Amino acid sequence: ETAVFQTPNYHVTQVGNEVSFNCKQTLGHDTMYWYKQDSKKLLKIMFSYNNKQLIVNETVPRRFSPQSSDKAHLNLRIKSVEPEDSAVYLCASSTPEGANTEVFFGKGTRLTVV
Amino acid sequence: AQKVTQTQTSISVVEKTTVTMDCVYETRDSSYFLFWYKQTASGEIVFLIRQDSYKKENATVGHYSLNFQKPKSSIGLIITATQIEDSAVYFCAMRERSNNRIFFGDGTQLVVKP
């Protein structure tokens, strides 16, 4: 049963456009994440965020930014997309640090930049 | 530096046999948690099984079990009586108790043939 909801499922856009992906979790978790999965299926963490702290993977380009209105939502904005941004973006959530619980993933948003 | 390493890119087995997928990890934390996930053809990533570092007994869930060798920083996934529907990409992951970050391996593609 899905508890991390992502929209849209797919998005096609042109180079230079701005896009925004939504993510909502209904698990009551405190921490949310964005991962990028490339065509080789490699999972790379982009951001982790809770109400205390945003941790940014230093390799993430500045055109990417997370946006949160409350602990159940963490959106991803890409200011000016590049061709290499084509990938599947996965949102996830978990309980706070120190907990042994697993991460729950959404079904992903596939971005194609043309 | 890669914190979680899966050396097997792809494995092919005949159904009803047993398969082992390797995973080694790197951490300085004395307490950590290890996970295996499965990504199906639809792209959905689901949690399979967990091992807490302080537990000596290997975890078992259904036809999944773990081979936890702490001195070797190794957490292998064993699937017994494989089925066609076990065909997927399997990810090993580690969560350190001291922070929110969850590190994933590069994944192992499992193909189960009739």
mmCIF file of C-alpha atoms in Angstrom:
data_model
loop_
_atom_site.group_PDB
_atom_site.id
_atom_site.type_symbol
_atom_site.label_atom_id
_atom_site.label_comp_id
_atom_site.label_asym_id
_atom_site.label_seq_id
_atom_site.Cartn_x
_atom_site.Cartn_y
_atom_site.Cartn_z
ATOM 1 C CA GLU A 1 0.000 0.000 0.000
ATOM 2 C CA THR A 2 1.486 3.326 -1.102
ATOM 3 C CA ALA A 3 2.000 5.864 1.627
ATOM 4 C CA VAL A 4 4.374 8.204 -0.180
ATOM 5 C CA PHE A 5 2.637 9.952 -3.038
ATOM 6 C CA GLN A 6 4.412 11.644 -5.891
ATOM 7 C CA THR A 7 3.032 13.768 -8.701
ATOM 8 C CA PRO A 8 3.333 13.839 -11.608
ATOM 9 C CA ASN A 9 4.266 10.324 -12.725
ATOM 10 C CA TYR A 10 5.920 11.647 -15.871
ATOM 11 C CA HIS A 11 7.031 15.016 -17.103
ATOM 12 C CA VAL A 12 8.569 16.067 -20.402
ATOM 13 C CA THR A 13 10.025 19.534 -20.712
ATOM 14 C CA GLN A 14 12.506 21.576 -22.655
ATOM 15 C CA VAL A 15 15.974 22.640 -21.619
ATOM 16 C CA GLY A 16 15.912 25.784 -19.518
ATOM 17 C CA ASN A 17 12.396 25.370 -18.174
ATOM 18 C CA GLU A 18 11.515 25.278 -14.498
ATOM 19 C CA VAL A 19 9.810 22.190 -13.090
ATOM 20 C CA SER A 20 8.432 21.251 -9.723
ATOM 21 C CA PHE A 21 7.606 17.811 -8.390
ATOM 22 C CA ASN A 22 5.359 17.148 -5.445
ATOM 23 C CA CYS A 23 5.691 14.623 -2.666
ATOM 24 C CA LYS A 24 3.450 13.877 0.266
ATOM 25 C CA GLN A 25 3.719 11.176 2.911
ATOM 26 C CA THR A 26 0.923 9.982 5.152
ATOM 27 C CA LEU A 27 3.054 7.951 7.540
ATOM 28 C CA GLY A 28 3.638 10.676 10.088
ATOM 29 C CA HIS A 29 7.372 10.496 9.450
ATOM 30 C CA ASP A 30 9.677 13.337 10.379
ATOM 31 C CA THR A 31 12.265 12.921 7.680
ATOM 32 C CA MET A 32 11.892 13.056 3.931
ATOM 33 C CA TYR A 33 14.322 12.525 1.091
ATOM 34 C CA TRP A 34 14.775 13.031 -2.596
ATOM 35 C CA TYR A 35 16.778 10.538 -4.616
ATOM 36 C CA LYS A 36 17.771 10.623 -8.260
ATOM 37 C CA GLN A 37 17.886 7.356 -10.166
ATOM 38 C CA ASP A 38 19.704 7.430 -13.477
ATOM 39 C CA SER A 39 19.364 5.142 -16.469
ATOM 40 C CA LYS A 40 21.809 2.685 -14.903
ATOM 41 C CA LYS A 41 19.504 2.377 -11.883
ATOM 42 C CA LEU A 42 22.010 4.043 -9.569
ATOM 43 C CA LEU A 43 20.308 5.670 -6.584
ATOM 44 C CA LYS A 44 21.863 8.945 -5.497
ATOM 45 C CA ILE A 45 20.639 10.895 -2.523
ATOM 46 C CA MET A 46 20.003 14.539 -3.238
ATOM 47 C CA PHE A 47 18.458 15.901 -0.038
ATOM 48 C CA SER A 48 17.348 14.761 3.350
ATOM 49 C CA TYR A 49 15.137 17.060 5.379
ATOM 50 C CA ASN A 50 13.377 17.184 8.698
ATOM 51 C CA ASN A 51 12.027 20.047 10.708
ATOM 52 C CA LYS A 52 15.445 20.698 12.100
ATOM 53 C CA GLN A 53 17.870 20.257 9.318
ATOM 54 C CA LEU A 54 18.334 20.191 5.572
ATOM 55 C CA ILE A 55 21.210 18.076 4.404
ATOM 56 C CA VAL A 56 22.268 18.636 0.837
ATOM 57 C CA ASN A 57 24.453 16.271 -1.094
ATOM 58 C CA GLU A 58 27.327 18.486 -2.181
ATOM 59 C CA THR A 59 27.233 17.086 -5.707
ATOM 60 C CA VAL A 60 23.701 18.380 -6.345
ATOM 61 C CA PRO A 61 23.680 21.402 -8.688
ATOM 62 C CA ARG A 62 22.296 24.629 -7.267
ATOM 63 C CA ARG A 63 19.411 24.646 -9.727
ATOM 64 C CA PHE A 64 17.827 21.949 -7.558
ATOM 65 C CA SER A 65 16.073 22.988 -4.368
ATOM 66 C CA PRO A 66 13.719 21.269 -1.922
ATOM 67 C CA GLN A 67 10.622 23.059 -0.699
ATOM 68 C CA SER A 68 8.661 22.052 2.374
ATOM 69 C CA SER A 69 5.458 23.474 3.781
ATOM 70 C CA ASP A 70 5.158 20.967 6.605
ATOM 71 C CA LYS A 71 6.678 17.679 7.626
ATOM 72 C CA ALA A 72 4.359 15.694 5.377
ATOM 73 C CA HIS A 73 5.377 17.488 2.193
ATOM 74 C CA LEU A 74 8.691 17.874 0.430
ATOM 75 C CA ASN A 75 8.644 19.176 -3.112
ATOM 76 C CA LEU A 76 11.534 19.364 -5.524
ATOM 77 C CA ARG A 77 12.114 22.352 -7.763
ATOM 78 C CA ILE A 78 14.515 22.482 -10.658
ATOM 79 C CA LYS A 79 15.090 26.047 -11.747
ATOM 80 C CA SER A 80 16.462 25.569 -15.251
ATOM 81 C CA VAL A 81 16.575 21.978 -16.383
ATOM 82 C CA GLU A 82 19.506 20.503 -18.255
ATOM 83 C CA PRO A 83 19.579 17.344 -20.414
ATOM 84 C CA GLU A 84 21.486 15.456 -17.705
ATOM 85 C CA ASP A 85 18.559 16.005 -15.359
ATOM 86 C CA SER A 86 16.602 13.351 -17.251
ATOM 87 C CA ALA A 87 16.072 10.625 -14.664
ATOM 88 C CA VAL A 88 13.574 9.194 -12.230
ATOM 89 C CA TYR A 89 13.204 11.227 -9.061
ATOM 90 C CA LEU A 90 12.175 9.261 -6.006
ATOM 91 C CA CYS A 91 10.768 10.739 -2.861
ATOM 92 C CA ALA A 92 11.038 8.821 0.393
ATOM 93 C CA SER A 93 10.343 9.185 4.087
ATOM 94 C CA SER A 94 11.437 7.626 7.345
ATOM 95 C CA THR A 95 11.350 8.046 11.092
ATOM 96 C CA PRO A 96 13.997 10.217 12.743
ATOM 97 C CA GLU A 97 17.674 9.528 13.082
ATOM 98 C CA GLY A 98 18.612 6.735 15.348
ATOM 99 C CA ALA A 99 15.645 4.661 14.325
ATOM 100 C CA ASN A 100 15.997 1.304 12.699
ATOM 101 C CA THR A 101 12.997 1.635 10.433
ATOM 102 C CA GLU A 102 13.235 1.404 6.721
ATOM 103 C CA VAL A 103 12.739 4.116 4.160
ATOM 104 C CA PHE A 104 9.433 4.169 2.324
ATOM 105 C CA PHE A 105 9.558 5.191 -1.304
ATOM 106 C CA GLY A 106 7.096 6.817 -3.634
ATOM 107 C CA LYS A 107 6.640 5.464 -7.131
ATOM 108 C CA GLY A 108 8.822 8.119 -8.688
ATOM 109 C CA THR A 109 8.547 10.922 -11.213
ATOM 110 C CA ARG A 110 10.204 10.316 -14.546
ATOM 111 C CA LEU A 111 11.639 13.505 -16.013
ATOM 112 C CA THR A 112 12.617 13.732 -19.656
ATOM 113 C CA VAL A 113 14.403 16.855 -20.824
ATOM 114 C CA VAL A 114 14.332 17.418 -24.564
ATOM 115 C CA ALA B 1 33.767 7.198 -0.963
ATOM 116 C CA GLN B 2 31.291 4.423 -1.592
ATOM 117 C CA LYS B 3 29.790 3.361 1.729
ATOM 118 C CA VAL B 4 27.803 0.422 0.410
ATOM 119 C CA THR B 5 29.218 -1.805 -2.316
ATOM 120 C CA GLN B 6 27.448 -4.451 -4.334
ATOM 121 C CA THR B 7 29.975 -6.084 -6.598
ATOM 122 C CA GLN B 8 27.572 -8.267 -8.558
ATOM 123 C CA THR B 9 26.008 -6.266 -11.367
ATOM 124 C CA SER B 10 23.806 -9.073 -12.626
ATOM 125 C CA ILE B 11 22.963 -12.635 -11.623
ATOM 126 C CA SER B 12 20.978 -15.200 -13.559
ATOM 127 C CA VAL B 13 19.540 -18.320 -11.911
ATOM 128 C CA VAL B 14 17.063 -21.056 -12.683
ATOM 129 C CA GLU B 15 13.847 -20.904 -10.702
ATOM 130 C CA LYS B 16 13.515 -22.915 -7.494
ATOM 131 C CA THR B 17 17.222 -22.593 -6.776
ATOM 132 C CA THR B 18 18.918 -20.506 -4.075
ATOM 133 C CA VAL B 19 20.759 -17.291 -4.836
ATOM 134 C CA THR B 20 23.035 -15.130 -2.697
ATOM 135 C CA MET B 21 23.650 -11.450 -3.373
ATOM 136 C CA ASP B 22 26.680 -9.830 -1.834
ATOM 137 C CA CYS B 23 26.961 -6.497 -0.078
ATOM 138 C CA VAL B 24 29.745 -4.906 1.940
ATOM 139 C CA TYR B 25 29.523 -1.635 3.799
ATOM 140 C CA GLU B 26 31.741 0.890 5.468
ATOM 141 C CA THR B 27 30.973 2.762 8.673
ATOM 142 C CA ARG B 28 32.586 4.110 11.822
ATOM 143 C CA ASP B 29 29.349 4.029 13.774
ATOM 144 C CA SER B 30 29.124 1.345 16.425
ATOM 145 C CA SER B 31 25.402 1.055 15.782
ATOM 146 C CA TYR B 32 23.823 0.901 12.350
ATOM 147 C CA PHE B 33 21.055 -0.730 10.387
ATOM 148 C CA LEU B 34 21.225 -2.698 7.176
ATOM 149 C CA PHE B 35 18.424 -3.159 4.669
ATOM 150 C CA TRP B 36 17.639 -4.876 1.422
ATOM 151 C CA TYR B 37 15.156 -3.468 -1.052
ATOM 152 C CA LYS B 38 13.704 -4.771 -4.291
ATOM 153 C CA GLN B 39 12.887 -2.627 -7.312
ATOM 154 C CA THR B 40 10.396 -4.257 -9.625
ATOM 155 C CA ALA B 41 10.014 -3.709 -13.345
ATOM 156 C CA SER B 42 7.371 -1.088 -12.640
ATOM 157 C CA GLY B 43 9.986 0.951 -10.805
ATOM 158 C CA GLU B 44 8.484 0.536 -7.376
ATOM 159 C CA ILE B 45 11.025 0.084 -4.567
ATOM 160 C CA VAL B 46 9.872 -2.077 -1.701
ATOM 161 C CA PHE B 47 11.544 -2.971 1.567
ATOM 162 C CA LEU B 48 12.364 -6.650 2.054
ATOM 163 C CA ILE B 49 14.369 -7.295 5.198
ATOM 164 C CA ARG B 50 16.447 -5.579 7.882
ATOM 165 C CA GLN B 51 19.392 -6.423 10.129
ATOM 166 C CA ASP B 52 20.295 -4.371 13.200
ATOM 167 C CA SER B 53 24.038 -4.295 13.795
ATOM 168 C CA TYR B 54 23.731 -5.260 17.463
ATOM 169 C CA LYS B 55 21.773 -8.432 16.694
ATOM 170 C CA LYS B 56 23.813 -11.554 16.185
ATOM 171 C CA GLU B 57 21.006 -13.656 14.788
ATOM 172 C CA ASN B 58 20.515 -13.431 11.026
ATOM 173 C CA ALA B 59 17.177 -11.972 10.005
ATOM 174 C CA THR B 60 14.693 -14.093 8.071
ATOM 175 C CA VAL B 61 11.462 -13.054 6.382
ATOM 176 C CA GLY B 62 9.642 -15.557 4.218
ATOM 177 C CA HIS B 63 12.059 -16.880 1.622
ATOM 178 C CA TYR B 64 14.515 -14.040 2.268
ATOM 179 C CA SER B 65 17.309 -14.380 4.802
ATOM 180 C CA LEU B 66 20.487 -12.530 5.599
ATOM 181 C CA ASN B 67 24.056 -13.651 6.096
ATOM 182 C CA PHE B 68 25.417 -11.004 8.464
ATOM 183 C CA GLN B 69 29.173 -11.189 8.972
ATOM 184 C CA LYS B 70 29.987 -8.181 11.122
ATOM 185 C CA PRO B 71 33.790 -8.630 11.203
ATOM 186 C CA LYS B 72 33.765 -8.560 7.408
ATOM 187 C CA SER B 73 31.228 -5.694 7.200
ATOM 188 C CA SER B 74 29.162 -7.942 5.005
ATOM 189 C CA ILE B 75 25.418 -8.420 4.680
ATOM 190 C CA GLY B 76 24.464 -10.928 2.025
ATOM 191 C CA LEU B 77 20.873 -11.520 0.904
ATOM 192 C CA ILE B 78 19.836 -15.138 0.374
ATOM 193 C CA ILE B 79 16.711 -15.991 -1.584
ATOM 194 C CA THR B 80 15.681 -19.617 -1.380
ATOM 195 C CA ALA B 81 13.330 -21.358 -3.809
ATOM 196 C CA THR B 82 13.505 -18.487 -6.255
ATOM 197 C CA GLN B 83 10.484 -17.673 -8.389
ATOM 198 C CA ILE B 84 10.168 -15.907 -11.714
ATOM 199 C CA GLU B 85 8.638 -12.922 -9.951
ATOM 200 C CA ASP B 86 11.805 -12.500 -7.886
ATOM 201 C CA SER B 87 13.375 -11.054 -11.027
ATOM 202 C CA ALA B 88 14.194 -7.468 -10.097
ATOM 203 C CA VAL B 89 16.988 -5.145 -9.042
ATOM 204 C CA TYR B 90 18.022 -5.613 -5.428
ATOM 205 C CA PHE B 91 19.536 -2.787 -3.417
ATOM 206 C CA CYS B 92 21.502 -3.067 -0.217
ATOM 207 C CA ALA B 93 21.371 -0.055 2.104
ATOM 208 C CA MET B 94 22.859 1.123 5.364
ATOM 209 C CA ARG B 95 21.617 3.658 7.862
ATOM 210 C CA GLU B 96 23.984 4.952 10.506
ATOM 211 C CA ARG B 97 22.451 5.590 13.890
ATOM 212 C CA SER B 98 24.162 8.965 14.191
ATOM 213 C CA ASN B 99 22.519 10.643 11.204
ATOM 214 C CA ASN B 100 19.567 10.664 8.836
ATOM 215 C CA ARG B 101 21.402 9.574 5.752
ATOM 216 C CA ILE B 102 20.761 6.254 4.136
ATOM 217 C CA PHE B 103 23.385 4.918 1.746
ATOM 218 C CA PHE B 104 22.485 2.605 -1.102
ATOM 219 C CA GLY B 105 24.595 0.217 -3.117
ATOM 220 C CA ASP B 106 24.505 0.266 -6.900
ATOM 221 C CA GLY B 107 22.099 -2.644 -7.098
ATOM 222 C CA THR B 108 22.218 -6.205 -8.405
ATOM 223 C CA GLN B 109 19.973 -7.270 -11.271
ATOM 224 C CA LEU B 110 18.521 -10.718 -10.620
ATOM 225 C CA VAL B 111 17.042 -12.706 -13.489
ATOM 226 C CA VAL B 112 15.178 -15.877 -12.602
ATOM 227 C CA LYS B 113 14.621 -18.146 -15.573
ATOM 228 C CA PRO B 114 12.202 -21.066 -15.927
#
